Coordinates of C-alpha atoms in Angstrom, one line a residue:
Chain A
M18 CA -111.0 -81.8 -18.2
L19 CA -107.7 -81.6 -20.0
K20 CA -105.6 -81.8 -17.0
D21 CA -106.4 -85.8 -16.9
F22 CA -104.5 -86.3 -19.8
D23 CA -101.1 -84.3 -18.7
T24 CA -99.7 -87.2 -17.1
I25 CA -100.5 -90.1 -19.1
R26 CA -97.2 -90.6 -20.1
E27 CA -95.6 -90.4 -16.4
Q28 CA -98.4 -92.6 -15.0
N29 CA -98.1 -95.2 -17.5
M30 CA -94.3 -95.6 -17.0
I31 CA -95.1 -96.7 -13.4
T32 CA -97.9 -99.0 -15.0
L33 CA -95.9 -100.7 -17.6
K34 CA -93.2 -101.3 -15.2
E35 CA -95.7 -103.2 -12.8
L36 CA -97.3 -105.1 -15.9
K37 CA -93.6 -106.1 -16.7
E38 CA -93.0 -107.3 -13.5
K39 CA -96.2 -109.7 -14.0
G40 CA -94.9 -111.0 -17.1
T41 CA -97.0 -108.8 -19.8
K42 CA -95.0 -108.7 -23.0
V43 CA -94.4 -105.0 -24.6
V44 CA -93.9 -103.8 -28.0
G45 CA -92.5 -101.0 -29.4
F46 CA -93.9 -99.2 -32.5
Y47 CA -92.1 -96.4 -34.7
C48 CA -94.8 -95.8 -37.4
T49 CA -98.4 -96.1 -38.2
Y50 CA -97.9 -98.9 -40.6
G51 CA -97.0 -101.3 -37.6
P52 CA -100.2 -103.3 -37.1
Q53 CA -101.0 -102.9 -33.4
E54 CA -103.9 -105.0 -34.1
L55 CA -101.4 -107.7 -33.8
A56 CA -99.8 -107.1 -30.7
V57 CA -103.2 -106.4 -28.9
A58 CA -104.1 -110.0 -30.1
A59 CA -101.0 -111.1 -28.7
G60 CA -101.8 -109.6 -25.3
A61 CA -98.9 -107.2 -25.3
V62 CA -99.0 -103.7 -24.6
C63 CA -98.2 -101.4 -27.7
V64 CA -96.1 -98.4 -27.0
G65 CA -95.2 -95.8 -29.5
L66 CA -91.7 -94.8 -29.7
C67 CA -91.2 -92.3 -32.3
G68 CA -88.7 -89.7 -31.1
T69 CA -90.3 -86.0 -30.7
K70 CA -87.8 -84.5 -28.7
E71 CA -84.4 -83.1 -29.0
D72 CA -82.4 -84.3 -26.1
P73 CA -80.9 -87.6 -27.3
I74 CA -80.0 -86.1 -31.0
P75 CA -76.5 -85.8 -29.9
A76 CA -76.4 -89.5 -28.7
A77 CA -77.5 -90.4 -31.9
E78 CA -75.0 -88.4 -33.9
K79 CA -72.4 -90.8 -32.7
D80 CA -73.6 -93.4 -35.1
L81 CA -75.7 -91.4 -37.4
P82 CA -75.2 -88.6 -39.9
R83 CA -76.0 -84.7 -38.7
N84 CA -78.0 -84.8 -42.1
L85 CA -80.7 -87.0 -41.2
C86 CA -84.2 -86.2 -40.2
P87 CA -84.3 -85.0 -36.4
L88 CA -87.2 -87.8 -36.1
I89 CA -84.7 -90.8 -36.9
K90 CA -82.1 -89.2 -34.7
S91 CA -84.1 -88.6 -32.0
S92 CA -85.7 -92.0 -32.2
Y93 CA -82.4 -93.8 -32.5
G94 CA -81.0 -91.4 -29.8
F95 CA -83.4 -92.5 -27.1
A96 CA -82.7 -96.2 -27.7
V97 CA -79.0 -95.9 -27.8
S98 CA -78.6 -93.8 -24.7
D99 CA -81.4 -95.9 -22.8
T100 CA -83.1 -92.7 -21.9
C101 CA -86.5 -93.7 -22.9
P102 CA -88.3 -96.0 -20.4
F103 CA -90.9 -97.0 -23.2
F104 CA -87.9 -98.5 -25.1
H105 CA -86.3 -99.9 -22.4
F106 CA -89.6 -102.0 -21.4
S107 CA -90.2 -103.3 -24.8
D108 CA -89.3 -106.8 -25.8
L109 CA -89.7 -106.4 -29.4
I110 CA -89.6 -103.4 -31.8
I111 CA -91.5 -103.2 -34.7
G112 CA -89.9 -101.1 -37.8
E113 CA -90.6 -100.7 -41.2
T114 CA -88.7 -99.6 -44.3
T115 CA -90.9 -96.3 -44.8
C116 CA -87.8 -94.1 -45.7
D117 CA -84.1 -94.9 -46.6
G118 CA -83.1 -93.1 -43.3
K119 CA -85.3 -95.4 -41.2
K120 CA -84.5 -98.5 -43.3
K121 CA -80.7 -98.2 -42.1
M122 CA -81.2 -96.9 -38.8
F123 CA -83.3 -99.9 -37.8
E124 CA -80.2 -102.1 -38.9
L125 CA -78.1 -100.3 -36.0
M126 CA -81.0 -100.6 -33.4
A127 CA -81.3 -104.3 -33.9
K128 CA -77.8 -104.4 -32.2
I129 CA -79.7 -103.1 -28.9
K130 CA -83.0 -104.8 -28.9
P131 CA -84.8 -107.5 -30.9
T132 CA -86.1 -105.6 -34.2
H133 CA -88.5 -106.7 -36.7
V134 CA -88.6 -104.8 -39.9
M135 CA -91.3 -104.9 -42.0
Q136 CA -90.7 -104.3 -45.9
L137 CA -93.5 -101.6 -47.0
P138 CA -94.2 -101.7 -50.8
Q139 CA -94.2 -98.1 -52.1
F140 CA -96.9 -98.6 -54.9
P141 CA -100.2 -98.6 -53.0
K142 CA -102.5 -99.2 -55.5
E143 CA -100.7 -102.1 -57.5
E144 CA -101.8 -105.7 -56.7
A145 CA -98.2 -106.7 -56.2
S146 CA -98.2 -104.5 -53.1
L147 CA -101.0 -106.0 -51.4
A148 CA -99.5 -109.4 -52.0
L149 CA -96.4 -108.1 -50.0
M150 CA -98.0 -106.4 -47.4
Y151 CA -100.0 -109.7 -46.8
E152 CA -96.8 -111.6 -46.6
E153 CA -95.5 -109.1 -44.5
M154 CA -98.5 -109.4 -41.8
K155 CA -97.4 -113.1 -41.8
R156 CA -94.4 -112.3 -41.0
V157 CA -94.6 -109.8 -38.2
K158 CA -97.4 -112.1 -36.8
A159 CA -94.9 -115.3 -36.7
E160 CA -92.3 -113.1 -35.6
M161 CA -94.5 -111.9 -32.7
E162 CA -95.6 -115.3 -31.6
K163 CA -91.8 -116.0 -31.4
H164 CA -90.7 -113.4 -29.3
L165 CA -93.6 -113.1 -27.2
G166 CA -94.2 -116.6 -26.6
V167 CA -97.8 -116.9 -27.6
T168 CA -100.2 -117.9 -30.2
I169 CA -102.1 -115.2 -32.0
T170 CA -105.6 -116.7 -32.8
D171 CA -107.8 -115.3 -35.5
E172 CA -110.5 -114.6 -33.0
A173 CA -107.9 -112.4 -30.9
I174 CA -106.9 -110.4 -34.2
G175 CA -110.9 -110.1 -34.5
E176 CA -111.4 -108.8 -31.1
A177 CA -108.2 -106.5 -31.5
I178 CA -109.7 -105.1 -34.8
A179 CA -112.9 -103.9 -33.0
I180 CA -111.1 -102.5 -30.1
L181 CA -108.4 -100.3 -32.6
N182 CA -111.6 -99.6 -34.8
E183 CA -113.4 -98.1 -31.8
E184 CA -110.3 -96.1 -30.7
R185 CA -109.9 -94.5 -34.3
R186 CA -113.5 -93.7 -34.5
T187 CA -113.5 -91.9 -30.9
M188 CA -110.2 -90.2 -32.1
K189 CA -111.8 -88.9 -35.4
E190 CA -114.8 -87.8 -33.5
F191 CA -112.9 -85.9 -31.0
F192 CA -110.8 -84.4 -34.0
D193 CA -114.3 -83.6 -35.7
L194 CA -115.4 -81.3 -32.6
N195 CA -113.1 -78.8 -34.1
Q196 CA -115.3 -78.3 -37.7
A197 CA -117.0 -76.1 -35.3
K198 CA -116.5 -72.4 -36.0
P199 CA -115.3 -70.8 -33.7
A200 CA -113.3 -74.4 -32.7
L201 CA -113.5 -76.0 -29.2
I202 CA -109.8 -77.3 -29.2
T203 CA -106.7 -75.5 -29.5
G204 CA -104.1 -77.3 -31.7
M205 CA -101.5 -77.7 -28.8
D206 CA -104.5 -79.5 -26.8
L207 CA -105.3 -81.7 -29.9
L208 CA -101.6 -82.6 -30.1
K209 CA -101.2 -83.2 -26.5
I210 CA -103.9 -85.2 -26.2
S211 CA -103.4 -87.6 -29.3
W212 CA -99.8 -87.7 -28.2
Q213 CA -100.4 -88.7 -24.3
L214 CA -102.9 -91.1 -25.2
G215 CA -100.6 -93.2 -27.4
F216 CA -98.6 -94.0 -24.0
H217 CA -101.6 -95.4 -22.2
A218 CA -101.2 -99.0 -21.3
N219 CA -104.7 -100.1 -21.2
R220 CA -106.2 -99.9 -24.7
R221 CA -109.9 -99.9 -23.8
E222 CA -109.1 -97.1 -21.1
R223 CA -108.0 -95.0 -23.8
T224 CA -111.2 -94.7 -25.6
V225 CA -113.4 -94.2 -22.4
L226 CA -111.2 -91.2 -21.4
L227 CA -111.6 -89.8 -24.6
R228 CA -115.2 -90.5 -25.1
R229 CA -115.6 -88.6 -21.5
L230 CA -113.8 -85.6 -23.0
I231 CA -116.1 -85.4 -25.8
D232 CA -118.9 -85.6 -23.9
E233 CA -117.8 -82.9 -21.8
L234 CA -116.6 -80.6 -24.7
K235 CA -120.2 -81.2 -26.3
A236 CA -121.7 -80.1 -23.0
K237 CA -119.6 -77.2 -22.9
A238 CA -120.2 -76.2 -26.2
A239 CA -123.8 -76.5 -26.0
E240 CA -123.4 -73.7 -23.3
G241 CA -121.4 -71.2 -25.7
Y242 CA -117.7 -72.6 -25.0
H243 CA -115.1 -72.1 -27.8
V244 CA -111.8 -71.3 -28.3
G245 CA -110.4 -68.4 -30.4
N246 CA -113.4 -66.4 -32.2
E247 CA -115.1 -66.4 -35.6
S248 CA -112.4 -64.3 -37.1
T249 CA -109.4 -66.1 -35.8
P250 CA -107.2 -67.6 -38.8
R251 CA -108.1 -71.4 -39.2
I252 CA -104.8 -73.5 -39.8
L253 CA -104.7 -76.8 -41.1
L254 CA -101.0 -78.5 -40.3
T255 CA -99.7 -81.3 -42.3
G256 CA -96.6 -82.7 -43.2
T257 CA -94.2 -84.9 -41.0
P258 CA -95.2 -86.1 -37.4
T259 CA -95.4 -83.9 -34.4
G260 CA -95.2 -84.8 -30.8
L261 CA -94.7 -82.9 -27.4
G262 CA -90.9 -81.5 -27.8
S263 CA -91.5 -80.9 -31.4
E264 CA -94.6 -79.0 -31.3
K265 CA -92.8 -75.6 -31.8
V266 CA -94.9 -74.6 -35.5
I267 CA -98.1 -75.3 -33.6
R268 CA -97.1 -73.0 -30.7
L269 CA -95.8 -70.6 -32.7
V270 CA -99.1 -70.3 -34.8
E271 CA -101.1 -70.1 -31.6
E272 CA -99.1 -67.5 -30.0
C273 CA -99.4 -65.4 -33.0
G274 CA -103.3 -65.4 -32.9
G275 CA -104.1 -68.2 -35.3
L276 CA -105.5 -71.6 -34.5
V277 CA -104.5 -75.1 -35.6
V278 CA -108.2 -76.5 -36.0
S279 CA -106.9 -79.7 -37.4
I280 CA -103.4 -81.8 -37.9
E281 CA -103.5 -84.2 -41.0
N282 CA -100.1 -85.9 -40.1
C283 CA -99.5 -89.4 -39.2
T284 CA -99.6 -88.3 -35.4
G285 CA -103.1 -86.6 -36.3
Y286 CA -106.3 -87.2 -38.5
K287 CA -104.1 -89.3 -41.2
T288 CA -105.0 -92.7 -40.0
L289 CA -108.1 -92.3 -38.4
N290 CA -110.4 -92.8 -41.2
Q291 CA -109.3 -96.2 -42.2
Y292 CA -111.4 -99.1 -40.6
I293 CA -111.4 -102.5 -41.0
D294 CA -114.9 -104.2 -41.6
E295 CA -115.6 -106.1 -38.4
T296 CA -118.4 -108.5 -40.3
D297 CA -115.9 -109.4 -43.5
T298 CA -115.0 -113.1 -42.9
R299 CA -111.9 -113.1 -44.8
D300 CA -108.2 -113.7 -43.8
K301 CA -107.7 -111.3 -40.9
L302 CA -104.0 -110.8 -42.1
L303 CA -105.5 -109.8 -45.3
L304 CA -107.8 -107.4 -43.9
L305 CA -104.8 -105.6 -42.0
A306 CA -103.0 -105.4 -45.2
E307 CA -105.6 -103.7 -47.0
R308 CA -106.1 -101.7 -44.1
Y309 CA -102.7 -100.5 -43.5
L310 CA -101.6 -100.1 -47.3
K311 CA -104.3 -97.2 -47.4
I312 CA -102.5 -94.9 -44.9
P313 CA -101.4 -92.0 -47.3
C314 CA -98.0 -91.4 -46.3
S315 CA -95.4 -89.5 -48.4
V316 CA -93.6 -92.8 -48.6
M317 CA -96.2 -94.0 -51.3
S318 CA -96.2 -93.1 -54.7
P319 CA -98.2 -91.9 -56.3
N320 CA -99.7 -90.4 -52.9
T321 CA -103.1 -89.0 -54.5
D322 CA -105.0 -90.2 -51.4
R323 CA -103.2 -87.8 -49.1
L324 CA -104.6 -84.8 -51.6
E325 CA -107.8 -86.3 -51.2
L326 CA -107.5 -86.2 -47.6
L327 CA -106.6 -82.5 -47.7
E328 CA -109.1 -81.2 -49.7
R329 CA -111.9 -82.9 -47.5
M330 CA -110.4 -81.5 -44.5
I331 CA -109.9 -78.0 -45.9
N332 CA -113.5 -78.3 -46.5
E333 CA -115.0 -79.9 -43.4
F334 CA -112.8 -77.8 -41.0
Q335 CA -113.1 -74.6 -43.0
V336 CA -109.6 -74.0 -43.1
D337 CA -108.2 -70.5 -44.1
G338 CA -104.6 -71.5 -44.6
V339 CA -102.5 -74.6 -45.0
I340 CA -98.9 -75.1 -43.3
D341 CA -97.0 -77.8 -44.4
L342 CA -94.4 -78.8 -41.4
T343 CA -91.5 -80.8 -42.9
W344 CA -88.5 -82.2 -40.7
Q345 CA -85.2 -81.5 -42.5
A346 CA -84.0 -84.1 -44.5
C347 CA -87.0 -85.9 -44.8
H348 CA -87.3 -86.3 -48.6
T349 CA -90.5 -87.8 -49.3
Y350 CA -92.4 -84.9 -47.5
N351 CA -90.1 -82.2 -48.6
I352 CA -90.7 -83.1 -52.3
E353 CA -94.2 -84.1 -52.0
S354 CA -94.7 -80.4 -50.5
A355 CA -94.4 -79.0 -54.1
T356 CA -97.5 -81.2 -55.0
V357 CA -99.5 -80.2 -51.6
G358 CA -98.7 -76.4 -52.4
E359 CA -99.9 -76.6 -56.0
M360 CA -103.2 -78.2 -55.2
V361 CA -103.6 -75.9 -52.2
K362 CA -103.0 -72.7 -53.8
E363 CA -104.0 -73.4 -57.4
K364 CA -107.0 -76.1 -57.4
L365 CA -108.2 -74.4 -53.9
G366 CA -107.1 -71.0 -53.7
K367 CA -105.9 -71.4 -50.2
P368 CA -102.9 -69.8 -48.6
F369 CA -100.1 -72.4 -48.1
L370 CA -96.5 -71.9 -46.2
H371 CA -94.2 -74.6 -46.4
L372 CA -91.8 -74.8 -43.5
E373 CA -88.7 -76.8 -43.1
T374 CA -87.0 -77.1 -39.9
D375 CA -85.8 -79.8 -36.9
Y376 CA -86.3 -80.1 -33.5
S377 CA -84.1 -77.1 -32.5
Q378 CA -85.2 -73.9 -31.0
S379 CA -82.5 -72.0 -33.1
D380 CA -84.9 -70.6 -35.7
V381 CA -87.8 -69.8 -33.8
E382 CA -87.6 -66.3 -34.4
T383 CA -87.5 -66.9 -38.0
L384 CA -90.3 -69.0 -38.2
R385 CA -92.2 -66.6 -36.2
V386 CA -91.7 -64.0 -39.0
R387 CA -93.1 -66.4 -41.5
I388 CA -96.0 -67.5 -39.4
N389 CA -96.6 -63.9 -38.5
A390 CA -96.8 -62.6 -42.1
F391 CA -98.7 -65.7 -43.2
L392 CA -101.7 -65.2 -40.5
E393 CA -101.6 -61.5 -41.6
M394 CA -101.8 -62.4 -45.2
I395 CA -105.2 -64.5 -44.4
Q396 CA -106.6 -61.8 -41.9
E397 CA -105.7 -58.7 -44.4
Chain B
M9 CA -99.6 -32.0 -35.0
T10 CA -100.2 -36.3 -34.7
V11 CA -97.3 -38.1 -36.4
Y12 CA -97.1 -42.0 -36.8
V13 CA -94.1 -43.9 -36.1
G14 CA -92.7 -46.9 -38.0
V15 CA -89.7 -48.6 -36.4
D16 CA -87.9 -51.6 -38.1
I17 CA -85.4 -53.0 -35.7
G18 CA -83.2 -55.3 -38.3
S19 CA -80.4 -57.4 -37.6
L20 CA -77.7 -55.2 -38.7
T21 CA -79.6 -52.0 -38.9
T22 CA -82.7 -50.1 -37.4
K23 CA -84.8 -47.8 -39.5
V24 CA -87.2 -45.3 -38.2
V25 CA -89.8 -43.1 -40.3
L26 CA -92.2 -40.5 -39.6
V27 CA -95.6 -39.9 -41.3
N28 CA -98.5 -37.8 -41.1
K29 CA -102.0 -39.0 -40.9
E30 CA -102.0 -38.7 -45.0
G31 CA -99.3 -41.1 -45.0
Q32 CA -96.7 -38.4 -46.1
Q33 CA -93.1 -39.0 -45.1
L34 CA -91.8 -36.4 -42.3
G35 CA -88.6 -38.0 -41.7
R36 CA -86.2 -40.9 -41.5
A37 CA -83.4 -42.1 -39.6
T38 CA -81.0 -45.2 -39.8
A39 CA -78.4 -46.4 -37.4
R40 CA -76.6 -49.7 -36.6
T41 CA -78.6 -52.1 -34.6
G42 CA -75.9 -53.2 -32.3
Y43 CA -76.7 -54.6 -28.9
S44 CA -79.6 -52.9 -28.2
G45 CA -82.2 -52.2 -31.3
K46 CA -84.5 -50.9 -28.8
D47 CA -82.3 -48.2 -27.4
V48 CA -81.3 -46.9 -31.0
A49 CA -84.7 -47.0 -32.3
Q50 CA -85.7 -45.1 -29.2
R51 CA -83.0 -42.5 -29.5
L52 CA -83.7 -42.1 -33.3
T53 CA -87.5 -41.8 -32.8
E54 CA -86.5 -38.9 -30.3
E55 CA -84.1 -37.1 -32.5
L56 CA -86.6 -37.3 -35.5
L57 CA -89.1 -35.7 -33.3
E58 CA -87.2 -33.1 -31.5
E59 CA -85.8 -31.9 -35.3
R60 CA -89.2 -31.2 -35.6
S61 CA -90.0 -29.5 -32.5
L62 CA -92.5 -32.4 -31.6
T63 CA -92.9 -34.5 -28.4
A64 CA -93.6 -38.1 -27.7
G65 CA -97.2 -36.7 -26.9
D66 CA -97.7 -35.8 -30.9
V67 CA -97.2 -39.6 -31.7
G68 CA -100.5 -41.2 -32.5
A69 CA -99.2 -44.5 -32.8
T70 CA -96.2 -46.7 -33.1
V71 CA -95.8 -49.9 -34.9
A72 CA -92.6 -51.9 -35.0
T73 CA -91.4 -54.5 -37.1
G74 CA -87.9 -56.2 -37.9
Y75 CA -86.3 -58.9 -35.7
G76 CA -86.2 -56.7 -32.6
R77 CA -89.9 -55.6 -32.9
V78 CA -90.6 -57.6 -29.8
T79 CA -88.3 -55.6 -27.4
F80 CA -89.6 -52.1 -28.5
P81 CA -92.7 -50.7 -26.7
A82 CA -94.8 -50.3 -29.7
D83 CA -98.8 -50.1 -30.1
R84 CA -98.6 -53.0 -32.2
E85 CA -96.3 -55.3 -33.9
V86 CA -96.4 -56.3 -37.6
S87 CA -94.1 -58.7 -39.5
E88 CA -91.7 -57.0 -41.9
I89 CA -93.1 -59.0 -44.8
T90 CA -96.6 -57.1 -44.5
C91 CA -94.8 -53.9 -43.6
Q92 CA -92.5 -54.3 -46.7
A93 CA -95.3 -54.7 -48.9
K94 CA -97.4 -51.8 -47.6
G95 CA -94.3 -49.5 -47.5
V96 CA -93.4 -50.3 -51.0
A97 CA -97.0 -50.3 -52.3
H98 CA -97.0 -46.9 -51.2
L99 CA -94.0 -45.9 -53.0
F100 CA -94.7 -47.7 -56.3
P101 CA -98.5 -48.6 -56.5
Q102 CA -98.0 -51.0 -59.6
V103 CA -95.8 -53.2 -57.6
A104 CA -96.2 -57.0 -58.0
T105 CA -93.3 -58.5 -56.7
V106 CA -90.9 -56.9 -53.9
I107 CA -87.3 -58.6 -53.5
D108 CA -86.1 -57.3 -50.2
I109 CA -82.3 -58.4 -49.3
G110 CA -81.5 -57.5 -45.6
G111 CA -79.0 -58.0 -43.3
Q112 CA -79.8 -61.7 -42.2
D113 CA -83.0 -62.3 -44.4
S114 CA -84.0 -62.0 -48.2
K115 CA -87.8 -62.2 -49.2
V116 CA -89.7 -62.4 -52.3
I117 CA -93.2 -61.0 -51.5
R118 CA -96.1 -61.1 -54.2
V119 CA -98.4 -58.6 -53.8
L120 CA -101.7 -57.3 -55.1
P121 CA -102.3 -53.5 -56.2
G122 CA -102.2 -51.6 -52.9
G123 CA -99.9 -53.8 -51.1
K124 CA -101.9 -57.1 -50.1
V125 CA -99.4 -60.2 -49.8
I126 CA -100.6 -63.2 -51.7
D127 CA -97.5 -65.4 -51.2
F128 CA -93.9 -64.9 -50.3
A129 CA -90.6 -66.8 -49.9
M130 CA -87.7 -66.3 -47.2
N131 CA -84.3 -68.0 -47.3
D132 CA -83.4 -70.9 -45.0
K133 CA -81.5 -70.2 -41.7
C134 CA -78.3 -69.4 -43.2
A135 CA -76.6 -66.3 -44.4
A136 CA -76.4 -67.1 -48.0
G137 CA -78.0 -64.6 -50.3
T138 CA -78.0 -61.9 -47.5
G139 CA -76.3 -58.5 -46.3
R140 CA -74.2 -60.5 -44.0
F141 CA -72.8 -62.7 -46.7
L142 CA -71.6 -59.6 -48.5
E143 CA -70.1 -57.9 -45.5
V144 CA -68.1 -61.0 -44.4
M145 CA -66.8 -61.4 -48.1
A146 CA -66.1 -57.3 -48.1
G147 CA -64.1 -57.7 -44.9
A148 CA -62.1 -60.8 -46.6
L149 CA -61.4 -58.6 -49.3
E150 CA -60.7 -55.5 -47.2
V151 CA -63.1 -53.3 -49.3
D152 CA -65.5 -51.0 -47.7
L153 CA -69.0 -52.1 -47.9
D154 CA -70.3 -49.4 -49.8
Q155 CA -67.4 -49.9 -52.5
V156 CA -68.6 -53.4 -53.1
G157 CA -71.3 -52.2 -55.8
P158 CA -69.0 -49.5 -57.7
L159 CA -65.9 -51.9 -58.0
A160 CA -67.9 -54.9 -59.1
I161 CA -69.6 -53.0 -61.8
K162 CA -66.1 -52.2 -63.3
A163 CA -65.4 -55.9 -63.6
N164 CA -64.7 -57.3 -67.0
K165 CA -65.6 -60.8 -65.8
V166 CA -67.6 -62.5 -63.0
C167 CA -65.6 -64.7 -61.1
A168 CA -67.5 -68.0 -60.0
I169 CA -68.3 -68.3 -56.6
S170 CA -69.9 -71.6 -56.0
S171 CA -70.4 -72.1 -52.5
F172 CA -73.6 -70.9 -51.0
C173 CA -72.1 -71.4 -47.3
T174 CA -70.7 -68.0 -46.0
V175 CA -67.8 -69.8 -44.4
F176 CA -66.8 -71.9 -47.4
A177 CA -67.5 -69.1 -49.8
E178 CA -65.0 -67.1 -47.7
S179 CA -62.3 -69.7 -48.2
E180 CA -63.1 -69.7 -51.8
V181 CA -62.9 -65.9 -51.9
I182 CA -59.5 -66.2 -50.0
S183 CA -58.1 -68.9 -52.8
H184 CA -59.1 -66.6 -55.8
V185 CA -57.0 -63.6 -54.1
S186 CA -54.1 -66.0 -53.7
R187 CA -54.5 -66.9 -57.4
G188 CA -54.2 -63.0 -58.2
T189 CA -57.7 -62.8 -59.6
P190 CA -58.6 -59.0 -59.9
K191 CA -60.6 -57.7 -57.0
E192 CA -63.1 -56.3 -59.1
E193 CA -63.9 -59.9 -60.4
I194 CA -64.4 -61.4 -57.1
L195 CA -66.5 -58.9 -55.9
A196 CA -68.6 -59.4 -59.1
G197 CA -69.0 -63.0 -58.5
I198 CA -69.8 -62.4 -54.6
C199 CA -72.9 -59.9 -56.1
D200 CA -73.8 -62.6 -58.5
A201 CA -73.6 -65.3 -55.9
V202 CA -76.2 -63.4 -53.8
A203 CA -78.3 -62.3 -56.7
S204 CA -78.5 -65.6 -58.1
R205 CA -79.6 -67.4 -54.7
V206 CA -82.4 -64.7 -54.5
A207 CA -83.6 -65.1 -58.0
N208 CA -84.0 -68.8 -57.4
M209 CA -86.4 -67.7 -54.6
T210 CA -88.7 -66.6 -57.1
E211 CA -89.5 -70.0 -58.6
R212 CA -91.2 -70.7 -55.5
T213 CA -93.5 -67.5 -55.8
G214 CA -93.7 -66.7 -59.0
L215 CA -92.4 -63.6 -60.5
E216 CA -94.7 -60.8 -61.8
L217 CA -93.6 -57.7 -63.5
P218 CA -92.9 -55.0 -62.2
V219 CA -90.4 -55.8 -59.5
V220 CA -89.1 -53.6 -57.0
F221 CA -85.8 -54.2 -55.2
T222 CA -85.5 -53.1 -51.4
G223 CA -83.4 -53.7 -48.3
G224 CA -79.9 -52.3 -47.4
V225 CA -78.4 -54.7 -50.2
A226 CA -80.6 -52.6 -52.9
K227 CA -78.1 -49.8 -52.3
N228 CA -75.3 -52.2 -54.0
Q229 CA -75.3 -51.5 -57.7
G230 CA -73.6 -54.9 -58.2
V231 CA -76.1 -57.0 -56.7
A232 CA -78.8 -54.6 -58.4
A233 CA -77.3 -55.4 -62.0
A234 CA -76.7 -59.0 -61.4
L235 CA -80.4 -59.6 -60.1
S236 CA -81.7 -58.0 -63.0
R237 CA -79.9 -60.0 -65.2
H238 CA -80.5 -63.1 -63.4
L239 CA -84.3 -62.3 -63.5
G240 CA -84.3 -60.7 -66.9
T241 CA -86.1 -57.4 -66.0
E242 CA -85.0 -53.9 -65.0
L243 CA -85.6 -53.5 -61.2
M244 CA -87.2 -50.4 -59.8
I245 CA -85.3 -49.1 -56.7
P246 CA -86.5 -46.7 -54.0
A247 CA -84.6 -43.8 -53.3
D248 CA -83.9 -45.2 -49.6
P249 CA -84.3 -48.7 -50.1
Q250 CA -83.4 -49.7 -46.7
V251 CA -86.3 -47.9 -45.1
T252 CA -89.6 -49.2 -46.8
A253 CA -90.5 -51.7 -44.1
A254 CA -90.3 -48.7 -41.3
L255 CA -92.6 -46.6 -44.1
G256 CA -94.6 -49.6 -44.1
A257 CA -94.7 -49.8 -40.2
A258 CA -95.4 -46.0 -40.0
L259 CA -98.3 -46.5 -42.4
C260 CA -99.8 -49.2 -40.3
A261 CA -99.5 -47.1 -37.2
A262 CA -101.8 -44.2 -39.2
G263 CA -104.3 -46.7 -40.2
L264 CA -103.4 -46.5 -44.0

């Protein structure tokens, strides 16, 4: 049943090529702050381009410093070496000023492809931030209309909002299946499915596939199916984004006998709980601005909503320990780890492990020792 | 007689400890890990058994720990953090913090009475603050490793080694040599660099007293003195600080 998801990325390379030949436009996104609703409303296909593999990093290091987060290097490396078909097919790139590294990297990327960079506010609760976000939504919309040669109507945005709301609700429902103890889905499968679906060209089909999987899992669960058992340590993964190619920590946890029952990062649960009220009649771009400003990413200051989300997830998913995975040189997540660790250990009394690493395999054994000891600490 | 074996295959040294079912130490042995820690561990185990006129048939269970643990055919593998805590708590039941400096790792482990681990921190993937760092620096100064401590504590003054990176620190040491800084002062500086790096790690876990210092580097009085100074407390050091994780593994094997 999970096999259907193994090849989505590969299949959609072909689909995307065919769509391109028929004149369909493709918009590449690097981050969850990119308002995909606008691209959907423009009739374009959205592709996630965030680099999760080590292969193109040497190519990136010709232009970028070595001491930069692997996610930025991987993303740029794919672009500059033209080894990612999804980047290749993209007509327009949407970037954001999330962190300094990305902000400056997009300046270099703009030499390769038309790249529009959104200026993100940094204080999410300030009124001026909403005003800026609203202006940025207008700029993205204008830029898409120019590059894609279309007019984006309010009606189309409304429809796109409904589609993405449904997609996020369904994904949340999928993740929430793991609130069951014992769990129903391994962390590796959570990662694989959410990552693979992000490459699906047909937006409605994504939800259909996921719905079918949820129903099948529920039916199997009713017959007693589960993964792990009552005493398997239940780990919540938080921190920087993960994808196939950068899954080593999830893999190690599960090789060492634990289970990643949920993933809080932006490729997981972080963005699944912010819906737009479809009956709200205010300006659609304002609705988008409000929604996107709610994403609890470490680039925001202070980022208290992440702590609330983590606390809720720790309770709802019956978590035994939290692993905060941060990529090397990701200042915002690395610094915020101290705040997260304090909350998890002091306030909630749960074991907490911060791991800082990159996409390479060179430290797998040292990570294994830490993860092994962490799981033993939980089980003892 | 049934005995239980704990094998700790570290990056530089392999340690084996035998205990009886009450957890009493019957024997211990150490040797350079070299290329095949597994073979070394097997040889040490056989020798220890032979000396006591025992055979493999007398072994109740074996637990392996350390970097080479996966290569060794043990009944179970347990991480060196859990083993270290268990071994130390067996020797010092009152221990609250274990500081272990081995060949390629340094660790701070916070434990509850009885040896349950409640938090830990380890060094990054880098040799700073490890035994390997000391070995390289001793080599640069042409001093035997076991002379580093005795010479360091004779120094009148501690020479500052500011580089964390082993490669850069080695160049720094060489520049001190060419300036004519006394060997003792440079060695004291090297010991201090290791100690301060590891003492900083206690910021992440908190430092509860008493502190027990283990690992091969705990045999070095220079590092022990510097660490005690940085932490502002006396350190307890086991008679053989290198084998505590192997002891913990043997205790795990005995189900203790």
